[in-house]
């Protein structure tokens, strides 16, 4: 087998190249029963080719020690978090880890954080936005030496790995898409200001408008909070303007669905009277009618990658600080009218 050796090969690398789960790799190195001989031989062959030597953590995953991975979140609901959980749970199951979800609603809550970290000895933590930008949380994890990976952070932390998409460019591309369809009065609904992606998406919208010589009108940029209710409220504001927008770009699909609901209440046809686009490609994007044009980000894959990065930094501290950027995709569906035709 021709496999390039790597000084930083991980259990995940062995599992991937051998075509087995991380738990199977762990069982092989723990000399456990019930591992098929062909799988065992394959794992050992790949491990030798990679010059892989299991760490204490890798040896413990199958059961000698219960490894606990934390997932810190502020609001444990919504399709976005469901996708994150699916990605983390799939990896945790493969690795034989227990996943513990901790809700940190208030930013900088040192009392709650102290209770959490003193009651459970985490072997690693994955942080979702906006927790991933909470300096109190980051410093607390550093102080006790718990490896962490962050999903879509907004502030730098060179000692912690992260996964993200280019929210700025994605929003720029979505706005350009609308402009290409002939729209000039484009309303924009911001996201939760505590999430760094909200600012990046707003910047992308503004820059795209400016690059085409289109004035960014303050009355067409309104606040939102990533919720259906805030999308409805924002739509009421935008659609009450003397010069109504021909298109509305909502910072996520839940808010876009809220816009669609208001449009229907006002007797507006979508997309004939109003075009609507969202962001994320949540389940709601294809449930509503017409289906929403949106910008897809691979949240589940990003969460799985964050888990892998956290595990890698637990095995090899030199890998901490790895940054992985995922691709996004514009999903053109039925909610945008082409005014150029």
Coordinates of N, CA and C in Angstrom, one line a residue, residues 168-249:
X168 N -19.3 36.6 4.1 CA -19.2 37.9 3.3 C -19.4 37.6 1.8
X169 N -18.6 36.7 1.3 CA -18.7 36.5 -0.2 C -20.0 35.8 -0.5
X170 N -20.5 35.0 0.3 CA -21.8 34.3 0.0 C -22.9 35.3 -0.1
X171 N -23.0 36.3 0.8 CA -24.0 37.3 0.8 C -23.8 38.2 -0.4
X172 N -22.5 38.5 -0.7 CA -22.2 39.3 -1.9 C -22.8 38.6 -3.2
X173 N -22.5 37.3 -3.2 CA -23.0 36.5 -4.4 C -24.5 36.5 -4.5
X174 N -25.2 36.3 -3.4 CA -26.6 36.3 -3.4 C -27.2 37.7 -3.8
X175 N -26.6 38.7 -3.3 CA -27.1 40.1 -3.7 C -26.8 40.3 -5.2
X176 N -25.7 39.9 -5.7 CA -25.4 40.0 -7.1 C -26.3 39.2 -8.0
X177 N -26.8 38.0 -7.4 CA -27.7 37.2 -8.1 C -29.0 38.0 -8.3
X178 N -29.5 38.7 -7.3 CA -30.7 39.5 -7.3 C -30.5 40.6 -8.3
X179 N -29.4 41.3 -8.2 CA -29.1 42.4 -9.2 C -29.1 41.9 -10.6
X180 N -28.6 40.7 -10.8 CA -28.5 40.1 -12.1 C -29.9 39.8 -12.7
X181 N -30.9 39.7 -11.8 CA -32.3 39.4 -12.2 C -33.0 40.7 -12.4
X182 N -32.3 41.8 -12.3 CA -32.9 43.1 -12.5 C -33.4 43.9 -11.3
X183 N -33.2 43.4 -10.1 CA -33.6 44.0 -8.9 C -32.7 45.1 -8.5
X184 N -33.2 46.3 -8.1 CA -32.5 47.4 -7.6 C -32.9 47.8 -6.2
X185 N -34.2 47.7 -5.9 CA -34.7 48.0 -4.6 C -34.7 46.7 -3.8
X186 N -33.6 46.4 -3.2 CA -33.4 45.1 -2.5 C -33.4 45.4 -1.0
X187 N -34.4 44.9 -0.3 CA -34.5 45.0 1.2 C -33.5 44.0 1.8
X188 N -33.0 44.3 3.0 CA -32.1 43.4 3.7 C -32.5 43.3 5.1
X189 N -32.7 42.0 5.6 CA -33.0 41.8 7.0 C -31.8 41.2 7.7
X190 N -31.3 41.9 8.6 CA -30.1 41.5 9.4 C -30.3 40.3 10.2
X191 N -29.2 39.7 10.7 CA -29.3 38.6 11.6 C -29.1 39.0 13.0
X192 N -29.1 38.1 13.9 CA -28.8 38.4 15.3 C -27.4 39.1 15.4
X193 N -27.4 40.3 16.0 CA -26.1 41.0 16.1 C -25.0 40.3 16.9
X194 N -25.4 39.3 17.7 CA -24.4 38.6 18.5 C -23.7 37.6 17.7
X195 N -24.1 37.3 16.5 CA -23.5 36.3 15.6 C -22.6 37.1 14.6
X196 N -21.4 36.7 14.6 CA -20.5 37.4 13.7 C -20.9 37.3 12.2
X197 N -21.5 36.2 11.8 CA -21.9 36.1 10.4 C -22.9 37.1 10.0
X198 N -23.7 37.7 11.0 CA -24.7 38.7 10.6 C -24.0 39.9 10.0
X199 N -22.9 40.3 10.7 CA -22.2 41.5 10.2 C -21.6 41.2 8.8
X200 N -21.0 40.0 8.7 CA -20.3 39.6 7.4 C -21.3 39.6 6.3
X201 N -22.5 39.1 6.5 CA -23.5 39.0 5.5 C -24.1 40.4 5.1
X202 N -24.2 41.3 6.1 CA -24.6 42.6 5.8 C -23.5 43.3 5.0
X203 N -22.3 43.1 5.3 CA -21.2 43.7 4.6 C -21.2 43.3 3.1
X204 N -21.5 42.0 2.9 CA -21.5 41.4 1.6 C -22.6 42.0 0.8
X205 N -23.8 42.2 1.4 CA -24.9 42.9 0.7 C -24.6 44.3 0.3
X206 N -24.0 45.0 1.3 CA -23.7 46.4 1.0 C -22.6 46.6 -0.1
X207 N -21.6 45.7 0.0 CA -20.5 45.8 -1.0 C -21.0 45.5 -2.4
X208 N -21.9 44.5 -2.5 CA -22.4 44.1 -3.8 C -23.3 45.2 -4.4
X209 N -24.1 45.9 -3.6 CA -24.9 47.0 -4.1 C -24.0 48.1 -4.5
X210 N -23.0 48.4 -3.7 CA -22.1 49.5 -4.1 C -21.3 49.2 -5.4
X211 N -20.9 48.0 -5.5 CA -20.1 47.6 -6.7 C -20.9 47.8 -8.0
X212 N -22.2 47.8 -7.9 CA -23.1 48.0 -9.1 C -23.7 49.4 -9.1
X213 N -23.1 50.3 -8.3 CA -23.6 51.7 -8.3 C -25.0 51.9 -7.8
X214 N -25.4 51.0 -6.9 CA -26.8 51.1 -6.4 C -26.7 51.6 -5.0
X215 N -27.5 52.7 -4.7 CA -27.5 53.3 -3.4 C -28.1 52.3 -2.3
X216 N -27.3 52.2 -1.2 CA -27.8 51.4 -0.1 C -28.7 52.3 0.8
X217 N -30.0 52.1 0.7 CA -30.9 53.0 1.4 C -31.2 52.5 2.8
X218 N -31.0 53.3 3.8 CA -31.1 52.9 5.2 C -32.5 52.3 5.5
X219 N -33.6 52.9 4.9 CA -34.9 52.4 5.1 C -35.2 51.0 4.6
X220 N -34.2 50.5 3.8 CA -34.4 49.1 3.3 C -33.5 48.1 4.0
X221 N -32.8 48.5 5.0 CA -32.0 47.6 5.9 C -32.6 47.6 7.3
X222 N -33.1 46.5 7.7 CA -33.9 46.5 9.0 C -33.3 45.3 9.8
X223 N -33.5 45.4 11.2 CA -33.0 44.4 12.1 C -33.8 43.1 12.1
X224 N -33.1 42.0 12.4 CA -33.8 40.7 12.6 C -33.0 39.9 13.6
X225 N -33.6 38.8 14.0 CA -33.0 38.0 15.1 C -32.9 36.5 14.7
X226 N -32.9 36.2 13.4 CA -32.8 34.8 12.9 C -34.1 34.0 13.3
X227 N -35.2 34.6 13.7 CA -36.4 33.9 14.0 C -37.5 34.2 13.0
X228 N -38.5 33.4 12.9 CA -39.7 33.6 12.1 C -40.4 34.8 12.4
X229 N -40.6 35.1 13.7 CA -41.3 36.2 14.2 C -40.6 37.5 13.8
X230 N -39.2 37.5 14.0 CA -38.5 38.7 13.6 C -38.5 39.0 12.1
X231 N -38.6 37.9 11.3 CA -38.7 38.0 9.9 C -40.1 38.7 9.5
X232 N -41.1 38.3 10.2 CA -42.4 38.8 9.9 C -42.4 40.3 10.3
X233 N -41.9 40.7 11.4 CA -41.8 42.1 11.9 C -41.0 42.9 10.9
X234 N -39.9 42.4 10.4 CA -39.1 43.1 9.5 C -39.8 43.3 8.2
X235 N -40.5 42.3 7.7 CA -41.3 42.4 6.5 C -42.4 43.4 6.6
X236 N -43.1 43.5 7.7 CA -44.1 44.5 7.9 C -43.5 45.9 7.7
X237 N -42.3 46.1 8.3 CA -41.6 47.4 8.1 C -41.2 47.7 6.7
X238 N -40.6 46.7 6.0 CA -40.2 46.9 4.7 C -41.3 47.1 3.7
X239 N -42.4 46.4 3.9 CA -43.5 46.5 2.9 C -44.4 47.6 3.2
X240 N -44.1 48.4 4.3 CA -44.9 49.6 4.6 C -44.2 50.8 4.0
X241 N -43.1 50.7 3.4 CA -42.4 51.8 2.8 C -43.1 52.3 1.6
X242 N -43.0 53.6 1.3 CA -43.6 54.2 0.2 C -43.2 53.6 -1.1
X243 N -41.8 53.4 -1.2 CA -41.3 52.6 -2.3 C -40.9 51.3 -1.8
X244 N -41.7 50.3 -2.0 CA -41.5 49.0 -1.5 C -40.4 48.3 -2.3
X245 N -39.7 47.4 -1.6 CA -38.6 46.6 -2.3 C -39.2 45.7 -3.3
X246 N -38.5 45.4 -4.4 CA -39.0 44.3 -5.3 C -38.4 43.0 -4.9
X247 N -37.4 43.0 -4.0 CA -36.8 41.8 -3.5 C -36.4 42.0 -2.0
X248 N -36.5 40.9 -1.2 CA -36.0 41.0 0.2 C -35.0 39.8 0.4
X249 N -33.8 40.2 0.9 CA -32.8 39.2 1.2 C -32.8 39.1 2.8

